[in-house]
Short mmCIF file of C-alpha atoms in Angstrom, two decimals:
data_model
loop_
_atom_site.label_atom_id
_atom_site.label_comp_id
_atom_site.label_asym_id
_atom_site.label_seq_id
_atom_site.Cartn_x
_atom_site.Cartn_y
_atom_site.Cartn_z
CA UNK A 190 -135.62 169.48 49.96
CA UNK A 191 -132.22 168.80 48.84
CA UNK A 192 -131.11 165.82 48.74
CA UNK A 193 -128.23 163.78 50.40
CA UNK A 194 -125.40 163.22 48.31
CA UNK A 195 -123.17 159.88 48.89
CA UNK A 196 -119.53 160.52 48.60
CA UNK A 197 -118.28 157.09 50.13
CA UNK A 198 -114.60 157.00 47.92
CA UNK A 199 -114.55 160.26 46.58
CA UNK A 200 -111.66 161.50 46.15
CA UNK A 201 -112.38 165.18 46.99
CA UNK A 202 -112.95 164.33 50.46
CA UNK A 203 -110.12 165.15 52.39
CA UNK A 204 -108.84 165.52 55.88
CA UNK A 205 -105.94 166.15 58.13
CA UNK A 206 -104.63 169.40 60.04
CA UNK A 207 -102.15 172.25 57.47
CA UNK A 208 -104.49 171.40 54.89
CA UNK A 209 -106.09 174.44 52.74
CA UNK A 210 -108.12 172.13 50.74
CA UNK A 211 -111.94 171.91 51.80
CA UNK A 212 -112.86 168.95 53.24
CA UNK A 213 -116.50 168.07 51.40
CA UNK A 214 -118.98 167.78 53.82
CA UNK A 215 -122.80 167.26 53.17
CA UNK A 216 -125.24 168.44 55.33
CA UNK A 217 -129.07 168.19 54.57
CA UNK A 218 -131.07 171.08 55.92
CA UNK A 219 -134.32 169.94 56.64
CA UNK A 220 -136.12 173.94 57.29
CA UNK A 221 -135.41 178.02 56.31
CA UNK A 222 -136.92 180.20 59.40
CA UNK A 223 -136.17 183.34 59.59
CA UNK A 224 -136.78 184.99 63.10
CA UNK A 225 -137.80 187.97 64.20
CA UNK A 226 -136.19 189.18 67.50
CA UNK A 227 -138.65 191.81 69.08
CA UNK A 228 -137.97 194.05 72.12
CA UNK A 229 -139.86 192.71 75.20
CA UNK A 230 -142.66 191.90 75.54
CA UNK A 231 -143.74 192.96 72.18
CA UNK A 232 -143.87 189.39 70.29
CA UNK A 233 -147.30 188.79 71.35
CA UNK A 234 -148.60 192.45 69.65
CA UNK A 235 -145.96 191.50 66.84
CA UNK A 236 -147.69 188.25 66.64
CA UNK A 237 -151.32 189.75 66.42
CA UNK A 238 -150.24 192.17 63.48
CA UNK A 239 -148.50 189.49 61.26
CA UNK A 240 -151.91 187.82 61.81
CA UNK A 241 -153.89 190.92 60.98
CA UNK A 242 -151.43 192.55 58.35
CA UNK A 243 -150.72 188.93 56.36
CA UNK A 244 -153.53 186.63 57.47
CA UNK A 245 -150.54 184.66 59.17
CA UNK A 246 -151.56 181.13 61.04
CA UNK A 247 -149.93 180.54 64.64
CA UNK A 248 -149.11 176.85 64.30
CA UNK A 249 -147.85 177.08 68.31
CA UNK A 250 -145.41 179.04 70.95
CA UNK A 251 -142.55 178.11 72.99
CA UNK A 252 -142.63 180.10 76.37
CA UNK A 253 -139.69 181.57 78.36
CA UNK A 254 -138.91 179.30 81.15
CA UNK A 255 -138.00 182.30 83.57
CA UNK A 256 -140.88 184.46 83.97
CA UNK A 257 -140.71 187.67 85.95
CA UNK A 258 -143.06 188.08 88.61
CA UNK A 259 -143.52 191.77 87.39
CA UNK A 260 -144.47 190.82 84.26
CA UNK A 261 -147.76 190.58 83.24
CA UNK A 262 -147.00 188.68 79.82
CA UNK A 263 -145.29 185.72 79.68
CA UNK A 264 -142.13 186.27 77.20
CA UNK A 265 -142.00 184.05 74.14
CA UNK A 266 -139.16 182.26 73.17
CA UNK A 267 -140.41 181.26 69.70
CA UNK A 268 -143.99 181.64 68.62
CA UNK A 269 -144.10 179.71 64.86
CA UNK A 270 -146.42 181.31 62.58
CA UNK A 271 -147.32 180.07 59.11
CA UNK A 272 -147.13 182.28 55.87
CA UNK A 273 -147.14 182.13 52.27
CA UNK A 274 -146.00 178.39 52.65
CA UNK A 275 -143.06 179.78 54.74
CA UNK A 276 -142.74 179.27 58.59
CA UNK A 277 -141.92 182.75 60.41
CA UNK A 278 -140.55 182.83 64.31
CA UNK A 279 -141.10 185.60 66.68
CA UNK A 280 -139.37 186.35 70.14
CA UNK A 281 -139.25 188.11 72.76
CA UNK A 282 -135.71 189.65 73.06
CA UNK A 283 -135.65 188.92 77.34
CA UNK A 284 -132.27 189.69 77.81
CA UNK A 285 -130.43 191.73 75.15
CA UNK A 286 -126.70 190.24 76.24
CA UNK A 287 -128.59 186.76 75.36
CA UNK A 288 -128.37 187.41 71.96
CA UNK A 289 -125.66 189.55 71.22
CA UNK A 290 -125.34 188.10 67.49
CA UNK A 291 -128.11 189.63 64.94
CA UNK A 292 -127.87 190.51 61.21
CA UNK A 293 -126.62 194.03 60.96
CA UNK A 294 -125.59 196.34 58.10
CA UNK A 295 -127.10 194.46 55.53
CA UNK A 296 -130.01 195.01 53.46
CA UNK A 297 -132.86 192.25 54.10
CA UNK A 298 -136.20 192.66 53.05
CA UNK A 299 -138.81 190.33 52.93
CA UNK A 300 -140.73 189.67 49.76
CA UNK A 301 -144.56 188.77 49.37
CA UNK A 302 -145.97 187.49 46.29
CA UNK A 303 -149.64 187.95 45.86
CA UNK A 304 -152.02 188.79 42.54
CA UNK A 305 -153.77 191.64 44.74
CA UNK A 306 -150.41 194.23 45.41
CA UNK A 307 -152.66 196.76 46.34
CA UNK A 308 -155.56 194.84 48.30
CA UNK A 309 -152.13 193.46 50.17
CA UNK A 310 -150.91 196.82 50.94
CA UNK A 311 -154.34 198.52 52.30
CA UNK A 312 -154.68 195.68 54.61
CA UNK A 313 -151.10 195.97 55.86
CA UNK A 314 -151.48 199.40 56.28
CA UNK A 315 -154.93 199.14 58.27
CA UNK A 316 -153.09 197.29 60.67
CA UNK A 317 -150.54 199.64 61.20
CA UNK A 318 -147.85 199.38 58.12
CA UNK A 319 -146.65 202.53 56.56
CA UNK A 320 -145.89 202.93 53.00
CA UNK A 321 -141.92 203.52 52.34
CA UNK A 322 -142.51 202.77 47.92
CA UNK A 323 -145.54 203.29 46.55
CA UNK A 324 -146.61 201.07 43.87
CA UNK A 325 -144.34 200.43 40.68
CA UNK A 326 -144.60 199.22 37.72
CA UNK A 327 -142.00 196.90 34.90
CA UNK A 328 -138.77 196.03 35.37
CA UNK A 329 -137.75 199.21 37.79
CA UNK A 330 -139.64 198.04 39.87
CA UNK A 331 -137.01 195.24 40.52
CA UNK A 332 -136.13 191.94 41.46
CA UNK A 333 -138.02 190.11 39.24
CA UNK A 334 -141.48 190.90 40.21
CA UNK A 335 -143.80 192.92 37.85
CA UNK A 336 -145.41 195.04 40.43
CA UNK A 337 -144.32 196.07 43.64
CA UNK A 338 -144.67 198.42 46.61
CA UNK A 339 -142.79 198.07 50.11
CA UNK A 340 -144.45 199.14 53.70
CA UNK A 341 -142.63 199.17 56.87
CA UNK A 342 -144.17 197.20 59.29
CA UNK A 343 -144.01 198.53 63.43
CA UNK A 344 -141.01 196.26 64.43
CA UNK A 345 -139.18 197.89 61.65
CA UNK A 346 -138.95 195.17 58.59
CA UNK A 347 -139.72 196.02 55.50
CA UNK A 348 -142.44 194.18 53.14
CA UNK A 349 -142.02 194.16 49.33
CA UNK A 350 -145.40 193.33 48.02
CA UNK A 351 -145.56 192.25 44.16
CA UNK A 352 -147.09 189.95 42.15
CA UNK A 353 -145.15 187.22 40.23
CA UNK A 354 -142.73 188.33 37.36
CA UNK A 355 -143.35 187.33 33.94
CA UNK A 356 -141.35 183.84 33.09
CA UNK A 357 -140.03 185.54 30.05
CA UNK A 358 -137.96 187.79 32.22
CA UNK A 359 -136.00 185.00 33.92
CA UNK A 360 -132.76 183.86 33.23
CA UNK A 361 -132.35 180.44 33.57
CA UNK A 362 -128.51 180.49 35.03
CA UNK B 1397 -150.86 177.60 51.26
CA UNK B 1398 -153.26 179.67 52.72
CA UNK B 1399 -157.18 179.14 51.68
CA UNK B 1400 -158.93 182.45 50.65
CA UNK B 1401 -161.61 182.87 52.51
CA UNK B 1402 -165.17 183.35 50.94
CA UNK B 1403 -166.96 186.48 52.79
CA UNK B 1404 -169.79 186.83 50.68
CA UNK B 1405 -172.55 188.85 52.19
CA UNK B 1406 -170.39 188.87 55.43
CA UNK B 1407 -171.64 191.35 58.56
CA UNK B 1408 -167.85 192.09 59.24
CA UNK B 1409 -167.11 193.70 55.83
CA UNK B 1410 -167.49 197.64 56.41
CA UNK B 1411 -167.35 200.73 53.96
CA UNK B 1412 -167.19 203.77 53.45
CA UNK B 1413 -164.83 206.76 54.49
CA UNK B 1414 -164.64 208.01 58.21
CA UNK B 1415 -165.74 204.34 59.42
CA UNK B 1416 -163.01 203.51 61.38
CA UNK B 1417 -163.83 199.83 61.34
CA UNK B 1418 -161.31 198.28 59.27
CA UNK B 1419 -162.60 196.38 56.39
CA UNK B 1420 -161.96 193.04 55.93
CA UNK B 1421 -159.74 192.23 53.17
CA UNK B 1422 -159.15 189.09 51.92
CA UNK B 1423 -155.73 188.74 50.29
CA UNK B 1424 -153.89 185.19 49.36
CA UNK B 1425 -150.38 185.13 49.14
CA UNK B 1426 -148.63 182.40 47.32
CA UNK B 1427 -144.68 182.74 48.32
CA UNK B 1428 -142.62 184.44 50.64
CA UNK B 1429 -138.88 185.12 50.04
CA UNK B 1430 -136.30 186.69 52.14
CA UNK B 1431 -134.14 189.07 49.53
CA UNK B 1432 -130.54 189.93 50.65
CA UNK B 1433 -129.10 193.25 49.11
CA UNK B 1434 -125.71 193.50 48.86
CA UNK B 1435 -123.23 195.79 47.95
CA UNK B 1436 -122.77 196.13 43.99
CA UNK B 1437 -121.07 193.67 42.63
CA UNK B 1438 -120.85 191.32 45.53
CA UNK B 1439 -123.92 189.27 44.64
CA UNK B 1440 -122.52 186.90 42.55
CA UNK B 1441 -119.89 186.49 45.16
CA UNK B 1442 -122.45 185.75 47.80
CA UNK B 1443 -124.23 183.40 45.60
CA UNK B 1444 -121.14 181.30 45.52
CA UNK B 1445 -120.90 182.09 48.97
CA UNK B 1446 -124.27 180.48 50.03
CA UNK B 1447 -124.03 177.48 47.44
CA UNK B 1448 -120.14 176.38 49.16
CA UNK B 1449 -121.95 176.92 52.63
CA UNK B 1450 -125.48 175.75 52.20
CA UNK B 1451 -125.75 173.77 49.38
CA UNK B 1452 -127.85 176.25 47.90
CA UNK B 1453 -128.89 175.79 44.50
CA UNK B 1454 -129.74 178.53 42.14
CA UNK B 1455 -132.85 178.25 39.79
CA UNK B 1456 -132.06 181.62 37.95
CA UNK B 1457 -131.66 185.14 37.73
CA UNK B 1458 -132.23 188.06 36.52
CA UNK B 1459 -129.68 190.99 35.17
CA UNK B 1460 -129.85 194.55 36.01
CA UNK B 1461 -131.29 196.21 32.99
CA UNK B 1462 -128.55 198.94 33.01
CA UNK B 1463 -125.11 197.72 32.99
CA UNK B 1464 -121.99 200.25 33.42
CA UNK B 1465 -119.48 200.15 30.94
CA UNK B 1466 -116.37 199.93 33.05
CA UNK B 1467 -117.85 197.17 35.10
CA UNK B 1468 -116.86 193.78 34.47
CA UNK B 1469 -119.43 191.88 35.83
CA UNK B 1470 -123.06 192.49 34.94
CA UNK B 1471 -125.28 194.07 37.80
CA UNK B 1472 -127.68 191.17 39.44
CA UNK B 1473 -131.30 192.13 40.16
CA UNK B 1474 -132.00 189.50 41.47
CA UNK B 1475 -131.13 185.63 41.94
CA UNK B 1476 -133.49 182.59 43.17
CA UNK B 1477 -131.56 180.12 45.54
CA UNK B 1478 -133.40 177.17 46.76
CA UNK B 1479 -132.00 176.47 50.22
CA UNK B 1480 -133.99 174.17 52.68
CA UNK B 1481 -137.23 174.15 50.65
CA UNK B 1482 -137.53 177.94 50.55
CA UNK B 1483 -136.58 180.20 48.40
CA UNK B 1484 -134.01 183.09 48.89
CA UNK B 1485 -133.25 186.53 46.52
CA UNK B 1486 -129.65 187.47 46.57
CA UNK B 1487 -129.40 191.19 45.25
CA UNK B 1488 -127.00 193.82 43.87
CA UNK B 1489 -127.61 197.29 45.14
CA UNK B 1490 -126.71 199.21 42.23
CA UNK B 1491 -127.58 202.32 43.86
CA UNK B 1492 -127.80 203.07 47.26
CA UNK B 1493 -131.02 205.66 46.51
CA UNK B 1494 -132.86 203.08 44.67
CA UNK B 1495 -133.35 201.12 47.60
CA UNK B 1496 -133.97 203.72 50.50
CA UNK B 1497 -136.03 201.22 52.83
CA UNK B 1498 -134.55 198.09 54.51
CA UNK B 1499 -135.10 196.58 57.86
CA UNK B 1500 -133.52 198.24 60.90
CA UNK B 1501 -133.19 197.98 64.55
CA UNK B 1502 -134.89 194.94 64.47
CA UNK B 1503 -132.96 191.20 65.32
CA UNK B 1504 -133.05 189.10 62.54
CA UNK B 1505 -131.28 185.52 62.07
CA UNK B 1506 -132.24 183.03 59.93
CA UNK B 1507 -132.84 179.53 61.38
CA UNK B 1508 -131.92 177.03 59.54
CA UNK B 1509 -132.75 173.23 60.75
CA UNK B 1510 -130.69 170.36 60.35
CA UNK B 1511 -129.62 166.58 62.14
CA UNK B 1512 -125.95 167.21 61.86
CA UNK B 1513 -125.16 170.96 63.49
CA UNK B 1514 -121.53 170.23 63.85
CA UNK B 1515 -120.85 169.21 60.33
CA UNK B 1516 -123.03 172.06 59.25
CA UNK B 1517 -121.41 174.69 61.35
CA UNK B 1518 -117.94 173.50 60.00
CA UNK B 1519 -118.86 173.58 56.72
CA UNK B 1520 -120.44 177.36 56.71
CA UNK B 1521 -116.92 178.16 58.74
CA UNK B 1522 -114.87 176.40 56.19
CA UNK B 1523 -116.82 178.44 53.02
CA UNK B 1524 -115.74 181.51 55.02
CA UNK B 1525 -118.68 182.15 58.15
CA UNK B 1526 -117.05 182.88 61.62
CA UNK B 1527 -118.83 181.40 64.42
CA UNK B 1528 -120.58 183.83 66.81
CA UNK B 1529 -122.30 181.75 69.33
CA UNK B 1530 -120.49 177.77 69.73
CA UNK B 1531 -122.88 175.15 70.40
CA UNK B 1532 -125.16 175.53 73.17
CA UNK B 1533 -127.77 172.51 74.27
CA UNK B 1534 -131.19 172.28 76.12
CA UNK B 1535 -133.95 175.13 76.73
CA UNK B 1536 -131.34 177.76 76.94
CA UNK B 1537 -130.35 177.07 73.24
CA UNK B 1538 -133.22 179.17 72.56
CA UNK B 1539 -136.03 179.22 70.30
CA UNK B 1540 -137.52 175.75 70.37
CA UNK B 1541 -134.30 174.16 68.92
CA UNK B 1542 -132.83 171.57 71.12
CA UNK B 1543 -128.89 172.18 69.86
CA UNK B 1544 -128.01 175.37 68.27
CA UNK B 1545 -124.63 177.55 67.35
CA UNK B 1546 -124.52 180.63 65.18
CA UNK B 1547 -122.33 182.12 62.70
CA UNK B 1548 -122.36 184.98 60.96
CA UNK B 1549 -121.51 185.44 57.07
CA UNK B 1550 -119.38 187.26 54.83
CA UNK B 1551 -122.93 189.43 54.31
CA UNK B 1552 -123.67 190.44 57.54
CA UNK B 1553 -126.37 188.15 58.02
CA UNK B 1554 -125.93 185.36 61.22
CA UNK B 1555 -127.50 181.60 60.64
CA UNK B 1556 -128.86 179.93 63.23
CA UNK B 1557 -127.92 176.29 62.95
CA UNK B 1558 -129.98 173.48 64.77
CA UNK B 1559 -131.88 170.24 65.07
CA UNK B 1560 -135.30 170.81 65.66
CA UNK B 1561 -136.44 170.59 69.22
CA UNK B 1562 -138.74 167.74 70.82
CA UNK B 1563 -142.47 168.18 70.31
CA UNK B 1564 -142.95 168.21 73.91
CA UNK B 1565 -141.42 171.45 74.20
CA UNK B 1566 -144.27 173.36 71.70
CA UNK B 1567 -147.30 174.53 73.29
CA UNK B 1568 -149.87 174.77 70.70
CA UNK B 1569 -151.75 178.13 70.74
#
């Protein structure tokens, strides 16, 4: 957790309108989530493969206020599951004008670390993961694990598997 | 961290081929990291990017192996940046066929939970995010956060800045 740095004097904090200079502002983040927008009413099925895929913990869900009578799931607004130390949410996307805003064109990809790559993978793909690397070994493998394949998972993210680079292969910046 | 279960002797684990009962595997994983790819060489960009926005501190990285000639700055495989307690990769795509798979289709933001969403918001604007959704309050926020406004980076990728919502709100599973 980073921590909370008192400026009280400085003299790089600065204010006023016409000025290009940044005012310095600090802000202490207290949690990362990333969250997984799923079409409707998948987040519940999405929910039950991160659990079978990843072994991932549902620590508790946040319900849609407006249910529709034709539905026979209630839609999730935020179901918090726990993983690899990390906290993951998952939604239902009700309303697809709701959230018009979503991370496009980029290249995200989510990155396990485990001793057991292949154990890892098998699992994932017996719950319905697809292999899109297959295994690889040293540096080609890349970023800075030793070992790594990637799977696809049925929502569409993809899953780099690997176990933990070498220290001696990390530049300390 | 998640315990590893001890199945010893365990009814559930199946095998053999043609059993279509999946076998239990038990797999621990220790971290779970989000890696951005962006386009060669903006990486290093987008590290400064997310330290002037976030506060994100970098605990290393790791060249690309094969650096071009008439490039000035060295390809980055990948860079650790501690932001909120988690950890983040910011990558280089050297070459577009090296990395064929990457999440698509799917909604993706990245949550990030803080006391002070105004200052924070102004500060991602000010290191260069535009603002895609201003602050909204209450249930319709979204996503068990009780304030919450997004903006969207120079990457692609929108943030989801709020204060975390009232326990009363979470319905435990």
């Amino acid at each position: 957790m980073a921590q909370q740095e008192v400026t009280n004097g400085s003299s790089e904090k600065k204010t006023g309108g016409g000025n290009d200079i940044m005012e310095v502002i600090e802000v202490k983040f207290t949690a990362l989530k990333p969250q997984l927008v799923v079409e409707a009413p998948k987040a519940n099925e999405a929910i039950l493969f991160y659990k079978a895929a990843f072994g991932a913990e549902e620590l508790g869900r946040t319900l849609h206020p407006k249910r529709k009578a034709d539905q026979e799931l209630p839609l999730i607004l935020s179901a918090q599951l726990s993983l690899a130390g990390s906290t993951i949410l998952v939604s239902d996307l009700a309303d697809p004008s709701e959230t018009p805003a979503k991370t496009e064109g980029t290249g995200l990809v989510f990155y396990l670390e485990t001793d057991d790559v292949a154990s890892a993978i098998n699992k994932a793909v017996g719950a319905g993961a697809v292999v899109v690397s297959e295994i690889a070994e040293g540096e080609g493998a890349g970023c800075g694990l030793s070992r790594v394949g990637k799977v696809k998972d049925p929502y569409g993210v993809v899953w780099a598997i690997g176990s933990p680079a070498a220290k001696a292969a990390v530049v300390e910046a």
